[in-house]
Amino acid sequence: MSKKKITVAKGDGIGPEIMDATLSIIMAAGAQIEIEEIEVGEKVYLSGNTAGIAKESWDVIRRNKVFLKAPITTPQGGGYKSLNVTTRKFLGLYANVRPCMSLSPFVKTKHPDMDLVIIRENEEDLYAGIEHQQTDEVVQCLKLISRPGCEKIVRYAFEYAKQYGRKKVTCFTKDNIMKQTDGLFHQVFDEIAKEYPEIENEHWIIDIGAAKMSDTPEAFDVIVMPNLYGDVLSDIAAQIAGSVGLAGSSNIGEECAMFEAIHGSAPRRAGQNMANPSGLLQGAIMMLNHIGQPEVAEKVQNAWLKTIEEGIHTYDLYKEGTSTKLVGTKEFAEAVIANLGGKPNQLKPVSYKVGDSIKLPKYVRRQPAKKDLKGADLFVHWGGTNPDELAAMLKPIESGDVKLTMITNRGIKVWPEGFEETFCTDHWRCRFKNKNGENISKQDIIRLLGEADNKNIDVVKTENLYQFDGKDAYSLGQGQ
Ligand code: NAD
């Protein structure tokens, strides 16, 4: 087998120790890899590079396409960009895969039968990081969800289930509230689920789904969800499986992939030969499967399970009664190496048959829909409290048949016929539409904005209201 060149970054804090341990194990197991090391993280940040990575290092990562990364320390204070978020977005790593499996009774958990995989969308949602303040009292963050983004992550989840013999894919969203954004994610899930009739599928509203997952995680198999929910729930899932210190994750893109532990650089434990290398090792096992070396991945995972089962534990897992030997990072790695070729007795041994990375078909853009401009929301910064007064100010800017139809404040309708009890901020959404339901033009919006400016009305942004193929594609006011 020819050797696969991979990029390795040893990171900060406990990073170098757990990376050395991880590499020693996979090399001993026969991984056919050649390592190209780069420096990222604290040293690079503190040298004045706010991205934490040099341009030449990007070249190495892009050339090798596979990146095994130890945790890094993001220095405190403003100005430093999270290298993790940057890497995921720059390299288009759209899928974050986090298996969370209990190792009971060898690692204490309330959920001995838990064995689930969280597949988190990794590029979109509120993590686009597009935020604004346009009035004194209100700040906003734009939640972006795209059809290609949804199709890729949902298809990845079903392909993952197929490849790893998983029986069910569950989708978590909050589409009862966010009918457009989470609604699209759910809709795409339903569409793609039909292509995989052999795999069970279901959808849960995220709040009750999260409660169920925390209480009865064994009810789930693969769970796919938008970015923010996945970020939160994957840490919870890892923690209730036993420890965040045991979980690894992969970040998969069309071209490149990055593998890591889910925990951070634990600076307090650095340099003491104490840290548990298991999380990073789990990341490395996913990497071996990804680069088509499943037999090595299988050998390492079974040896690791056997070691955990023998009670050879680092300090974070060590418990009187279940553990037999307290070891350091290096000794743990040596114990796993000694167990290579062996299998666990009580924990279920793994068998990885297909190690190839999951290749999705290229996204095919659909025919554009028929798009009609039906109105505009003008967002107004206004310090008053009585919406009737604001409506009276706005009436004079109406032009022709384009009329003020509604005012909302933080999404709730306050005019016409609002409630006095509704608390209002200085950020008002004022909806203008053609009174006969006909389309409006961009010129109508320009006229509205011009008139508002003439009358010193502070319009801070506008949102166009469209129909796509005759279907309204904007939210109603709550209470409308
Ligand atoms: P952390 O995960 O580094 O550590 C929290 C605690 O968990 C540690 O004090 C330690 O007691 C324990 N722990 C974590 N990993 C362990 C291991 N392998 N073995 C044994 N015990 C372990 O979280 P933190 O303290 O909030 O963050 C420290 C630094 O790590 C910060 O600079 C943060 O930005 C960074 N971080 C990096 C990544 C990454 O690179 N992927 C992820 C999270 C945090």
Coordinates of N, CA, C and O in Angstrom, one line a residue, residues 81-176:
K81 N -8.7 35.2 15.9 CA -9.8 34.4 15.3 C -9.6 32.9 15.6 O -8.5 32.4 15.6
S82 N -10.7 32.2 15.9 CA -10.7 30.8 16.2 C -10.2 30.1 15.0 O -10.8 30.1 13.9
L83 N -9.1 29.4 15.1 CA -8.5 28.6 14.0 C -9.4 27.5 13.5 O -9.5 27.2 12.3
N84 N -10.1 26.9 14.5 CA -11.1 25.8 14.2 C -12.1 26.3 13.2 O -12.4 25.6 12.2
V85 N -12.8 27.4 13.6 CA -13.9 27.9 12.7 C -13.3 28.3 11.4 O -13.9 28.0 10.3
T86 N -12.2 29.0 11.3 CA -11.6 29.4 10.1 C -11.3 28.2 9.2 O -11.6 28.2 8.0
T87 N -10.7 27.2 9.8 CA -10.3 26.0 9.0 C -11.5 25.3 8.4 O -11.6 25.0 7.2
R88 N -12.6 25.2 9.2 CA -13.8 24.5 8.7 C -14.4 25.2 7.5 O -14.8 24.7 6.5
K89 N -14.4 26.6 7.6 CA -15.0 27.4 6.6 C -14.1 27.5 5.3 O -14.6 27.3 4.2
F90 N -12.8 27.8 5.5 CA -11.9 27.9 4.4 C -11.9 26.6 3.6 O -11.9 26.7 2.4
L91 N -11.8 25.5 4.3 CA -11.7 24.2 3.5 C -13.0 23.6 3.2 O -13.1 22.5 2.6
G92 N -14.1 24.3 3.5 CA -15.4 23.7 3.1 C -15.7 22.4 3.9 O -16.3 21.5 3.3
L93 N -15.3 22.3 5.2 CA -15.5 21.1 5.9 C -17.0 21.1 6.5 O -17.2 21.5 7.6
Y94 N -17.9 20.6 5.6 CA -19.3 20.9 5.9 C -19.9 19.9 7.0 O -20.9 20.2 7.6
A95 N -19.3 18.8 7.2 CA -19.8 17.8 8.1 C -18.9 17.6 9.3 O -17.7 17.3 9.2
N96 N -19.5 17.8 10.5 CA -18.8 17.5 11.7 C -19.4 16.2 12.3 O -20.6 16.2 12.6
V97 N -18.6 15.1 12.4 CA -19.1 13.8 12.8 C -18.5 13.5 14.2 O -17.3 13.5 14.4
R98 N -19.4 13.3 15.2 CA -19.0 13.0 16.5 C -19.7 11.7 17.1 O -20.8 11.8 17.6
P99 N -19.0 10.6 17.0 CA -19.6 9.4 17.6 C -19.5 9.5 19.2 O -18.5 9.9 19.7
C100 N -20.5 9.1 19.9 CA -20.6 9.1 21.3 C -21.1 7.8 21.8 O -22.3 7.5 21.7
M101 N -20.1 7.0 22.4 CA -20.5 5.6 22.7 C -20.1 5.4 24.2 O -19.0 5.8 24.6
S102 N -21.0 4.7 24.9 CA -20.6 4.5 26.3 C -19.7 3.3 26.4 O -19.7 2.4 25.5
L103 N -18.8 3.2 27.4 CA -17.9 2.1 27.6 C -18.1 1.5 28.9 O -17.2 1.0 29.6
S104 N -19.4 1.4 29.2 CA -19.9 0.8 30.5 C -19.6 -0.7 30.5 O -19.7 -1.3 29.5
P105 N -19.2 -1.3 31.7 CA -19.1 -0.7 33.0 C -17.7 -0.1 33.3 O -17.4 0.2 34.4
F106 N -16.8 0.0 32.2 CA -15.4 0.3 32.5 C -15.3 1.9 32.6 O -14.3 2.3 33.2
V107 N -16.2 2.6 32.0 CA -16.2 4.1 32.2 C -17.6 4.4 32.7 O -18.6 4.0 32.1
K108 N -17.7 5.0 33.9 CA -18.9 5.3 34.5 C -19.8 6.2 33.7 O -19.4 7.2 33.2
T109 N -21.1 5.8 33.5 CA -22.1 6.6 32.8 C -23.5 6.1 33.2 O -23.7 5.0 33.6
K110 N -24.4 7.1 33.2 CA -25.8 6.7 33.5 C -26.4 6.1 32.3 O -27.6 5.7 32.4
H111 N -25.8 6.0 31.2 CA -26.4 5.5 29.9 C -25.6 4.4 29.3 O -24.9 4.6 28.3
P112 N -25.6 3.2 30.0 CA -24.7 2.1 29.5 C -24.9 1.7 28.1 O -24.0 1.1 27.5
D113 N -26.1 1.9 27.5 CA -26.4 1.4 26.2 C -26.3 2.4 25.1 O -26.7 2.2 24.0
M114 N -25.7 3.6 25.4 CA -25.7 4.7 24.5 C -24.6 4.4 23.4 O -23.5 4.0 23.7
D115 N -25.0 4.6 22.2 CA -24.1 4.5 21.0 C -24.7 5.3 19.9 O -25.4 4.8 19.0
L116 N -24.4 6.6 19.9 CA -25.0 7.4 18.8 C -23.9 8.2 18.1 O -22.8 8.4 18.6
V117 N -24.3 8.8 17.0 CA -23.4 9.6 16.2 C -24.1 10.9 15.9 O -25.2 10.9 15.3
I118 N -23.5 12.0 16.3 CA -24.1 13.3 15.9 C -23.4 13.8 14.7 O -22.1 13.9 14.6
I119 N -24.2 14.2 13.7 CA -23.6 14.8 12.5 C -24.1 16.2 12.4 O -25.3 16.5 12.2
R120 N -23.2 17.1 12.6 CA -23.5 18.5 12.7 C -23.1 19.3 11.5 O -22.0 19.1 11.0
E121 N -24.0 20.1 11.0 CA -23.7 21.0 9.8 C -22.7 21.9 10.4 O -22.8 22.5 11.4
N122 N -21.6 22.2 9.6 CA -20.4 22.8 10.1 C -20.1 24.2 9.6 O -19.1 24.8 10.0
E123 N -20.9 24.7 8.6 CA -20.4 25.9 7.9 C -21.4 27.1 8.0 O -21.1 28.2 7.7
E124 N -22.7 26.7 8.3 CA -23.8 27.7 8.1 C -24.4 28.2 9.4 O -23.8 28.2 10.4
D125 N -25.7 28.5 9.3 CA -26.5 28.8 10.5 C -25.9 30.1 11.1 O -25.4 31.0 10.4
L126 N -26.1 30.3 12.4 CA -25.6 31.6 13.0 C -24.1 31.7 13.0 O -23.6 32.8 13.2
Y127 N -23.4 30.6 12.6 CA -22.0 30.6 12.6 C -21.4 31.3 11.4 O -20.2 31.4 11.2
A128 N -22.3 31.8 10.4 CA -21.8 32.6 9.4 C -21.2 33.9 10.1 O -20.4 34.6 9.5
G129 N -21.6 34.1 11.3 CA -21.0 35.2 12.1 C -21.3 36.6 11.5 O -20.5 37.5 11.6
I130 N -22.5 36.8 10.9 CA -22.9 38.1 10.3 C -23.8 38.8 11.3 O -24.9 38.5 11.4
E131 N -23.2 39.8 12.0 CA -23.9 40.4 13.1 C -23.9 41.9 12.8 O -22.9 42.5 12.3
H132 N -24.9 42.6 13.3 CA -25.0 44.1 13.2 C -25.7 44.7 14.4 O -26.6 44.0 15.0
Q133 N -25.3 45.9 14.7 CA -26.2 46.7 15.6 C -26.6 47.9 14.8 O -25.7 48.6 14.2
Q134 N -27.9 48.2 14.7 CA -28.4 49.3 13.9 C -29.2 50.3 14.7 O -29.6 51.3 14.2
T135 N -29.6 49.9 15.9 CA -30.3 50.8 16.8 C -29.7 50.7 18.1 O -28.8 49.9 18.4
D136 N -30.1 51.6 19.1 CA -29.4 51.6 20.4 C -29.6 50.3 21.1 O -28.8 49.8 21.9
E137 N -30.8 49.7 20.9 CA -31.2 48.7 21.8 C -31.2 47.3 21.3 O -31.3 46.3 22.0
V138 N -31.0 47.1 20.0 CA -31.1 45.8 19.4 C -29.9 45.4 18.6 O -29.3 46.2 17.8
V139 N -29.4 44.2 18.8 CA -28.3 43.6 17.9 C -28.9 42.4 17.2 O -29.9 41.8 17.7
Q140 N -28.4 42.1 16.0 CA -28.9 40.9 15.3 C -27.8 40.1 14.8 O -26.7 40.5 14.6
C141 N -28.1 38.8 14.5 CA -27.2 37.8 13.9 C -28.0 37.1 12.9 O -29.1 36.6 13.1
L142 N -27.4 37.1 11.7 CA -28.2 36.5 10.5 C -28.0 35.0 10.5 O -26.9 34.5 10.5
K143 N -29.1 34.3 10.5 CA -29.1 32.8 10.4 C -29.2 32.4 9.0 O -30.3 32.6 8.4
L144 N -28.1 31.9 8.4 CA -28.2 31.5 7.0 C -28.2 30.0 6.8 O -27.3 29.3 7.3
I145 N -29.2 29.5 6.1 CA -29.3 28.1 5.8 C -29.5 28.0 4.3 O -30.4 28.7 3.8
S146 N -28.7 27.2 3.7 CA -28.8 27.1 2.2 C -29.3 25.7 1.8 O -29.1 24.7 2.5
R147 N -29.9 25.6 0.6 CA -30.3 24.3 0.1 C -29.1 23.4 -0.1 O -29.1 22.2 0.3
P148 N -28.0 23.9 -0.8 CA -26.9 23.0 -0.9 C -26.3 22.5 0.4 O -25.9 21.4 0.6
G149 N -26.3 23.5 1.4 CA -25.8 23.1 2.7 C -26.6 22.0 3.3 O -26.0 21.0 3.9
C150 N -27.9 22.1 3.2 CA -28.8 21.1 3.8 C -28.7 19.8 3.1 O -28.6 18.7 3.7
E151 N -28.6 19.8 1.8 CA -28.6 18.6 1.0 C -27.3 17.8 1.3 O -27.3 16.6 1.4
K152 N -26.2 18.6 1.4 CA -24.9 17.9 1.6 C -24.9 17.2 3.0 O -24.5 16.1 3.1
I153 N -25.3 17.9 4.0 CA -25.2 17.4 5.4 C -26.2 16.2 5.6 O -25.9 15.2 6.2
V154 N -27.4 16.4 5.0 CA -28.4 15.3 5.2 C -28.0 14.1 4.5 O -28.0 13.0 5.0
R155 N -27.5 14.3 3.2 CA -27.1 13.1 2.4 C -25.9 12.4 3.1 O -25.8 11.2 3.2
Y156 N -25.0 13.3 3.7 CA -23.8 12.7 4.3 C -24.3 11.8 5.5 O -23.8 10.7 5.7
A157 N -25.3 12.3 6.2 CA -25.8 11.5 7.4 C -26.4 10.2 6.9 O -26.1 9.1 7.6
F158 N -27.1 10.1 5.8 CA -27.7 8.9 5.4 C -26.6 8.0 4.8 O -26.6 6.8 5.0
E159 N -25.6 8.5 4.1 CA -24.5 7.7 3.6 C -23.7 7.1 4.7 O -23.3 6.0 4.6
Y160 N -23.5 8.0 5.7 CA -22.7 7.5 6.9 C -23.5 6.3 7.6 O -22.9 5.3 7.9
A161 N -24.8 6.5 7.7 CA -25.6 5.4 8.3 C -25.5 4.1 7.5 O -25.3 3.0 8.0
K162 N -25.5 4.3 6.2 CA -25.4 3.1 5.3 C -24.1 2.4 5.4 O -24.0 1.2 5.6
Q163 N -23.0 3.3 5.4 CA -21.7 2.7 5.4 C -21.4 2.0 6.8 O -20.7 1.0 6.8
Y164 N -21.9 2.6 7.9 CA -21.5 2.0 9.2 C -22.7 1.1 9.7 O -22.7 0.8 10.9
G165 N -23.6 0.7 8.9 CA -24.6 -0.2 9.3 C -25.6 0.3 10.4 O -26.1 -0.4 11.2
R166 N -25.8 1.6 10.4 CA -26.7 2.3 11.3 C -28.1 2.1 10.8 O -28.3 2.2 9.6
K167 N -29.1 2.0 11.7 CA -30.4 1.7 11.3 C -31.3 2.9 11.1 O -32.3 2.8 10.4
K168 N -31.0 4.0 11.8 CA -32.0 5.1 11.8 C -31.2 6.5 11.8 O -30.2 6.6 12.4
V169 N -31.8 7.4 11.0 CA -31.3 8.8 11.1 C -32.4 9.7 11.6 O -33.5 9.7 11.1
T170 N -32.1 10.5 12.6 CA -33.0 11.4 13.2 C -32.6 12.8 12.9 O -31.4 13.1 12.8
C171 N -33.6 13.7 12.6 CA -33.3 15.1 12.4 C -33.8 15.9 13.5 O -34.9 15.7 13.9
F172 N -33.0 16.9 14.0 CA -33.5 17.8 15.0 C -33.5 19.2 14.4 O -32.5 19.7 13.9
T173 N -34.7 19.9 14.5 CA -34.8 21.3 14.1 C -35.8 22.0 15.0 O -36.5 21.4 15.8
K174 N -35.9 23.3 14.8 CA -36.9 24.1 15.5 C -37.8 24.7 14.5 O -38.0 25.9 14.4
D175 N -38.4 23.9 13.6 CA -39.1 24.5 12.4 C -40.5 24.9 12.8 O -41.2 25.5 11.9
N176 N -40.9 24.6 14.0 CA -42.2 25.1 14.4 C -42.1 26.6 14.6 O -43.1 27.4 14.5

